[in-house]
Amino acid sequence: MKPKIQRTIPFFEIAPSGHLQFDDKWFDAVFLNDVLHHIPYEFQADVIKEACRVGKMVLIDETEPSLLVYPMDKWLNLLHNKDMEVPCAFRKATEWKELFASAGFSFERIRPPVPWYYPLRPVFFMVQGGS
């Protein structure tokens, strides 16, 4: 059996200003996987803008709001961090598109295949730029 490969991944604390300590376009891609619905609506564009600054492209994976999504997200967050504030700031795909357009981002919606029995509807975008 091969030994497990271990890598030390550095942890970078994000400054209260939201500024990431990386040069412009430092990363080929930044992946925001189920992150943005934990950010209040009024700050989501700022988070995406900073991700676009440090990355050549930003991949966003979120979930369409539904009756199942809200309680499921609250329950999962209680399991791993009961003290974390969870605004549940989900958006429909059309609302994400409006946010991207109003903030000056170029974007493309990507529709990954989803099995018919999967209860959640993913919303996946590739985003660049920003004014």
Coordinates of N, CA and C in Angstrom, one line a residue:
M1 N 0.8 -1.2 0.0 CA 0.0 0.0 0.0 C 0.9 1.3 0.0
K2 N 0.5 2.2 -0.8 CA 1.2 3.5 -0.8 C 0.9 4.3 0.4
P3 N 1.9 5.0 1.0 CA 1.5 5.9 2.1 C 0.7 7.1 1.6
K4 N -0.1 7.6 2.5 CA -0.9 8.7 2.1 C 0.0 9.9 1.9
I5 N -0.3 10.7 0.9 CA 0.4 11.9 0.6 C -0.1 13.0 1.5
Q6 N 0.8 13.7 2.2 CA 0.4 14.8 3.0 C 1.0 16.1 2.5
R7 N 0.1 17.1 2.5 CA 0.6 18.4 2.1 C 0.2 19.4 3.2
T8 N 1.1 20.3 3.4 CA 0.8 21.3 4.3 C 0.2 22.5 3.5
I9 N -1.0 22.8 3.8 CA -1.7 23.9 3.1 C -1.7 25.1 4.1
P10 N -1.1 26.2 3.7 CA -1.1 27.3 4.6 C -2.5 27.9 4.8
F11 N -2.7 28.4 5.9 CA -4.0 29.1 6.3 C -3.8 30.6 6.2
F12 N -4.6 31.3 5.5 CA -4.5 32.7 5.5 C -5.8 33.3 6.0
E13 N -5.6 34.1 7.1 CA -6.8 34.8 7.7 C -7.1 36.0 6.8
I14 N -8.4 36.1 6.6 CA -8.8 37.3 5.8 C -9.0 38.5 6.7
A15 N -8.4 39.6 6.2 CA -8.4 40.8 7.0 C -9.9 41.3 7.1
P16 N -10.2 42.0 8.2 CA -11.6 42.5 8.3 C -12.0 43.4 7.1
S17 N -11.1 43.9 6.4 CA -11.5 44.7 5.2 C -11.9 43.8 4.1
G18 N -11.6 42.5 4.2 CA -11.9 41.6 3.1 C -10.8 41.5 2.1
H19 N -9.8 42.2 2.3 CA -8.6 42.2 1.3 C -7.8 40.9 1.5
L20 N -7.6 40.2 0.4 CA -6.8 39.0 0.5 C -5.3 39.4 0.2
Q21 N -4.4 38.8 0.9 CA -3.0 39.2 0.8 C -2.3 38.5 -0.3
F22 N -2.8 38.6 -1.5 CA -2.2 38.1 -2.7 C -2.2 39.1 -3.8
D23 N -1.2 39.0 -4.7 CA -1.1 40.0 -5.8 C -2.3 39.7 -6.8
D24 N -2.5 40.7 -7.6 CA -3.6 40.6 -8.6 C -3.3 39.4 -9.5
K25 N -4.3 38.6 -9.8 CA -4.3 37.4 -10.7 C -3.3 36.4 -10.2
W26 N -3.1 36.3 -8.9 CA -2.1 35.4 -8.4 C -2.5 33.9 -8.7
F27 N -3.8 33.6 -8.7 CA -4.3 32.3 -8.9 C -4.9 32.1 -10.3
D28 N -4.7 30.9 -10.8 CA -5.4 30.6 -12.1 C -6.9 30.6 -11.9
A29 N -7.4 30.1 -10.8 CA -8.8 30.0 -10.5 C -9.1 30.1 -9.0
V30 N -10.2 30.7 -8.7 CA -10.7 30.8 -7.3 C -12.0 30.0 -7.3
F31 N -12.2 29.1 -6.4 CA -13.5 28.4 -6.4 C -14.2 28.7 -5.1
L32 N -15.4 29.3 -5.3 CA -16.3 29.6 -4.1 C -17.4 28.6 -4.1
N33 N -17.1 27.5 -3.3 CA -18.1 26.4 -3.3 C -18.9 26.5 -2.0
D34 N -20.2 26.8 -2.3 CA -21.2 27.0 -1.2 C -20.7 27.9 -0.1
V35 N -20.1 29.1 -0.6 CA -19.6 30.1 0.3 C -20.5 31.3 0.4
L36 N -21.0 31.7 -0.8 CA -21.7 33.0 -0.8 C -23.0 33.1 -0.1
H37 N -23.7 32.0 0.1 CA -24.9 32.1 0.8 C -24.7 32.3 2.3
H38 N -23.4 32.2 2.7 CA -23.1 32.5 4.1 C -22.7 34.0 4.3
I39 N -22.7 34.7 3.2 CA -22.3 36.2 3.2 C -23.6 37.0 3.0
P40 N -23.8 38.0 3.9 CA -25.0 38.8 3.7 C -25.1 39.4 2.3
Y41 N -26.3 39.5 1.7 CA -26.5 39.9 0.4 C -25.7 41.2 0.0
E42 N -25.6 42.1 0.9 CA -25.0 43.4 0.6 C -23.5 43.3 0.4
F43 N -22.9 42.2 0.8 CA -21.4 42.0 0.7 C -21.0 41.0 -0.3
Q44 N -22.0 40.3 -0.9 CA -21.6 39.2 -1.9 C -20.8 39.7 -3.1
A45 N -21.2 40.9 -3.7 CA -20.5 41.4 -4.8 C -19.1 41.8 -4.4
D46 N -18.9 42.3 -3.2 CA -17.5 42.6 -2.8 C -16.6 41.4 -2.7
V47 N -17.2 40.3 -2.2 CA -16.4 39.0 -2.1 C -16.1 38.5 -3.5
I48 N -17.0 38.6 -4.4 CA -16.7 38.1 -5.7 C -15.7 39.0 -6.4
K49 N -15.8 40.3 -6.2 CA -14.8 41.3 -6.7 C -13.4 41.0 -6.3
E50 N -13.3 40.7 -5.0 CA -11.9 40.4 -4.4 C -11.4 39.1 -5.0
A51 N -12.3 38.1 -5.1 CA -11.9 36.8 -5.7 C -11.5 37.0 -7.2
C52 N -12.2 37.9 -7.9 CA -11.8 38.2 -9.3 C -10.4 39.0 -9.4
R53 N -10.2 39.7 -8.3 CA -8.9 40.4 -8.3 C -7.7 39.5 -8.2
V54 N -7.8 38.5 -7.3 CA -6.7 37.6 -7.0 C -6.7 36.4 -8.0
G55 N -7.8 36.1 -8.7 CA -7.9 35.0 -9.6 C -8.1 35.4 -11.0
K56 N -7.6 34.6 -12.0 CA -7.9 34.9 -13.4 C -9.3 34.5 -13.8
M57 N -9.9 33.6 -13.0 CA -11.3 33.3 -13.2 C -11.8 32.9 -11.8
V58 N -13.1 33.0 -11.6 CA -13.8 32.6 -10.4 C -14.9 31.6 -10.7
L59 N -14.9 30.5 -10.1 CA -15.9 29.5 -10.2 C -16.8 29.6 -9.0
I60 N -18.1 29.7 -9.2 CA -19.1 29.9 -8.1 C -20.0 28.7 -8.2
D61 N -20.1 28.0 -7.1 CA -21.1 26.9 -7.0 C -22.0 27.1 -5.8
E62 N -23.2 27.4 -6.1 CA -24.2 27.6 -5.1 C -25.5 26.7 -5.3
T63 N -26.5 26.9 -4.5 CA -27.7 26.1 -4.6 C -28.9 27.0 -4.8
E64 N -29.8 26.6 -5.7 CA -31.0 27.4 -5.8 C -31.8 27.3 -4.5
P65 N -32.4 28.4 -4.1 CA -33.2 28.4 -2.9 C -34.4 27.5 -3.1
S66 N -34.8 26.8 -2.0 CA -36.0 25.9 -2.0 C -36.4 25.7 -0.6
L67 N -37.6 25.1 -0.4 CA -38.0 24.8 0.9 C -37.1 23.8 1.7
L68 N -36.4 23.0 0.9 CA -35.4 22.0 1.5 C -34.1 22.7 1.9
V69 N -33.7 23.6 1.1 CA -32.3 24.2 1.2 C -32.1 24.9 2.6
Y70 N -33.1 25.8 3.0 CA -32.9 26.6 4.2 C -32.8 25.7 5.4
P71 N -33.7 24.8 5.7 CA -33.5 24.0 7.0 C -32.3 23.1 6.9
M72 N -32.0 22.6 5.7 CA -30.9 21.7 5.6 C -29.6 22.5 5.8
D73 N -29.4 23.7 5.3 CA -28.2 24.5 5.6 C -28.1 24.8 7.0
K74 N -29.2 25.2 7.7 CA -29.1 25.6 9.1 C -28.7 24.3 9.9
W75 N -29.3 23.2 9.6 CA -28.9 22.0 10.4 C -27.5 21.6 10.2
L76 N -27.0 21.6 8.9 CA -25.6 21.2 8.7 C -24.6 22.2 9.4
N77 N -25.0 23.5 9.4 CA -24.1 24.4 10.1 C -24.1 24.2 11.6
L78 N -25.2 23.8 12.1 CA -25.3 23.5 13.6 C -24.4 22.4 13.9
L79 N -24.2 21.4 13.0 CA -23.4 20.3 13.2 C -21.9 20.6 13.3
H80 N -21.5 21.5 12.4 CA -20.0 21.8 12.4 C -19.6 23.1 13.1
N81 N -20.5 24.0 13.3 CA -20.2 25.3 13.9 C -21.4 26.0 14.4
K82 N -21.9 25.6 15.6 CA -23.1 26.1 16.1 C -23.2 27.6 16.4
D83 N -22.0 28.2 16.5 CA -21.9 29.6 16.8 C -21.8 30.5 15.6
M84 N -21.7 29.9 14.4 CA -21.6 30.7 13.2 C -22.9 31.3 12.8
E85 N -22.9 32.6 12.5 CA -24.1 33.2 12.0 C -24.3 32.8 10.5
V86 N -25.4 32.4 10.2 CA -25.7 31.9 8.9 C -26.9 32.7 8.3
P87 N -26.6 33.7 7.4 CA -27.7 34.5 6.9 C -28.6 33.7 5.9
C88 N -28.1 32.6 5.4 CA -28.9 31.9 4.3 C -29.2 32.8 3.2
A89 N -28.3 33.5 2.7 CA -28.5 34.5 1.6 C -28.4 33.8 0.3
F90 N -29.3 32.9 0.0 CA -29.3 32.2 -1.3 C -29.9 33.1 -2.3
R91 N -29.6 32.8 -3.6 CA -30.1 33.6 -4.7 C -30.6 32.6 -5.8
K92 N -31.6 33.0 -6.5 CA -31.9 32.2 -7.7 C -30.9 32.5 -8.8
A93 N -30.8 31.7 -9.8 CA -29.9 31.9 -10.9 C -30.1 33.3 -11.5
T94 N -31.3 33.7 -11.7 CA -31.6 35.0 -12.3 C -31.1 36.1 -11.4
E95 N -31.2 36.0 -10.1 CA -30.7 37.0 -9.2 C -29.2 37.1 -9.2
W96 N -28.5 35.9 -9.3 CA -27.0 35.9 -9.5 C -26.7 36.7 -10.8
K97 N -27.4 36.4 -11.9 CA -27.1 37.1 -13.1 C -27.2 38.6 -13.0
E98 N -28.3 39.0 -12.3 CA -28.5 40.5 -12.1 C -27.4 41.1 -11.2
L99 N -26.9 40.4 -10.2 CA -25.8 40.9 -9.4 C -24.6 41.0 -10.2
F100 N -24.3 39.9 -11.0 CA -23.0 40.0 -11.8 C -23.1 41.1 -12.8
A101 N -24.2 41.3 -13.5 CA -24.3 42.4 -14.5 C -24.2 43.7 -13.8
S102 N -24.9 43.9 -12.7 CA -24.8 45.3 -12.1 C -23.5 45.6 -11.5
A103 N -22.7 44.6 -11.2 CA -21.3 44.8 -10.7 C -20.3 44.8 -11.8
G104 N -20.7 44.7 -13.0 CA -19.8 44.7 -14.1 C -19.0 43.5 -14.4
F105 N -19.4 42.3 -13.9 CA -18.7 41.1 -14.1 C -19.1 40.5 -15.4
S106 N -18.2 39.8 -16.1 CA -18.6 39.0 -17.2 C -18.8 37.6 -16.6
F107 N -19.7 36.9 -17.1 CA -20.1 35.6 -16.5 C -20.7 34.6 -17.5
E108 N -20.6 33.4 -17.2 CA -21.2 32.3 -18.0 C -21.8 31.3 -17.0
R109 N -23.1 31.0 -17.3 CA -23.7 29.9 -16.4 C -23.3 28.6 -17.0
I110 N -22.9 27.7 -16.1 CA -22.5 26.3 -16.5 C -23.5 25.4 -15.9
R111 N -24.1 24.5 -16.6 CA -25.1 23.6 -16.1 C -24.5 22.2 -16.0
P112 N -24.0 21.8 -14.9 CA -23.5 20.4 -14.7 C -24.6 19.4 -14.7
P113 N -24.3 18.2 -15.2 CA -25.4 17.2 -15.2 C -25.8 16.9 -13.7
V114 N -27.1 16.7 -13.5 CA -27.6 16.4 -12.1 C -28.5 15.3 -12.2
P115 N -28.3 14.2 -11.4 CA -29.3 13.1 -11.5 C -30.7 13.6 -11.2
W116 N -31.7 12.9 -11.8 CA -33.1 13.3 -11.6 C -33.5 13.2 -10.1
Y117 N -32.9 12.3 -9.3 CA -33.3 12.1 -8.0 C -32.6 13.0 -7.0
Y118 N -31.6 13.8 -7.4 CA -30.9 14.7 -6.5 C -31.8 15.8 -6.1
P119 N -32.0 16.1 -4.8 CA -33.0 17.0 -4.3 C -32.7 18.5 -4.4
L120 N -31.4 18.8 -4.7 CA -31.0 20.2 -4.8 C -30.6 20.6 -6.2
R121 N -30.8 21.9 -6.5 CA -30.5 22.3 -7.9 C -29.3 23.2 -7.8
P122 N -28.2 22.8 -8.4 CA -26.9 23.6 -8.3 C -27.0 24.8 -9.3
V123 N -26.4 25.9 -8.9 CA -26.2 27.1 -9.7 C -24.7 27.3 -9.8
F124 N -24.2 27.1 -11.0 CA -22.8 27.2 -11.2 C -22.4 28.2 -12.3
F125 N -21.5 29.1 -11.9 CA -21.1 30.2 -12.8 C -19.6 30.3 -12.9
M126 N -19.1 30.7 -14.1 CA -17.7 31.1 -14.2 C -17.8 32.7 -14.4
V127 N -17.0 33.4 -13.5 CA -17.1 34.8 -13.5 C -15.7 35.4 -13.6
Q128 N -15.6 36.6 -14.3 CA -14.4 37.3 -14.5 C -14.7 38.8 -14.4
G129 N -13.6 39.6 -14.1 CA -13.7 41.0 -14.2 C -14.4 41.7 -13.0
G130 N -15.1 42.7 -13.2 CA -15.8 43.5 -12.2 C -15.3 44.9 -12.2
S131 N -16.2 45.8 -12.0 CA -15.8 47.3 -12.0 C -15.4 47.8 -10.7

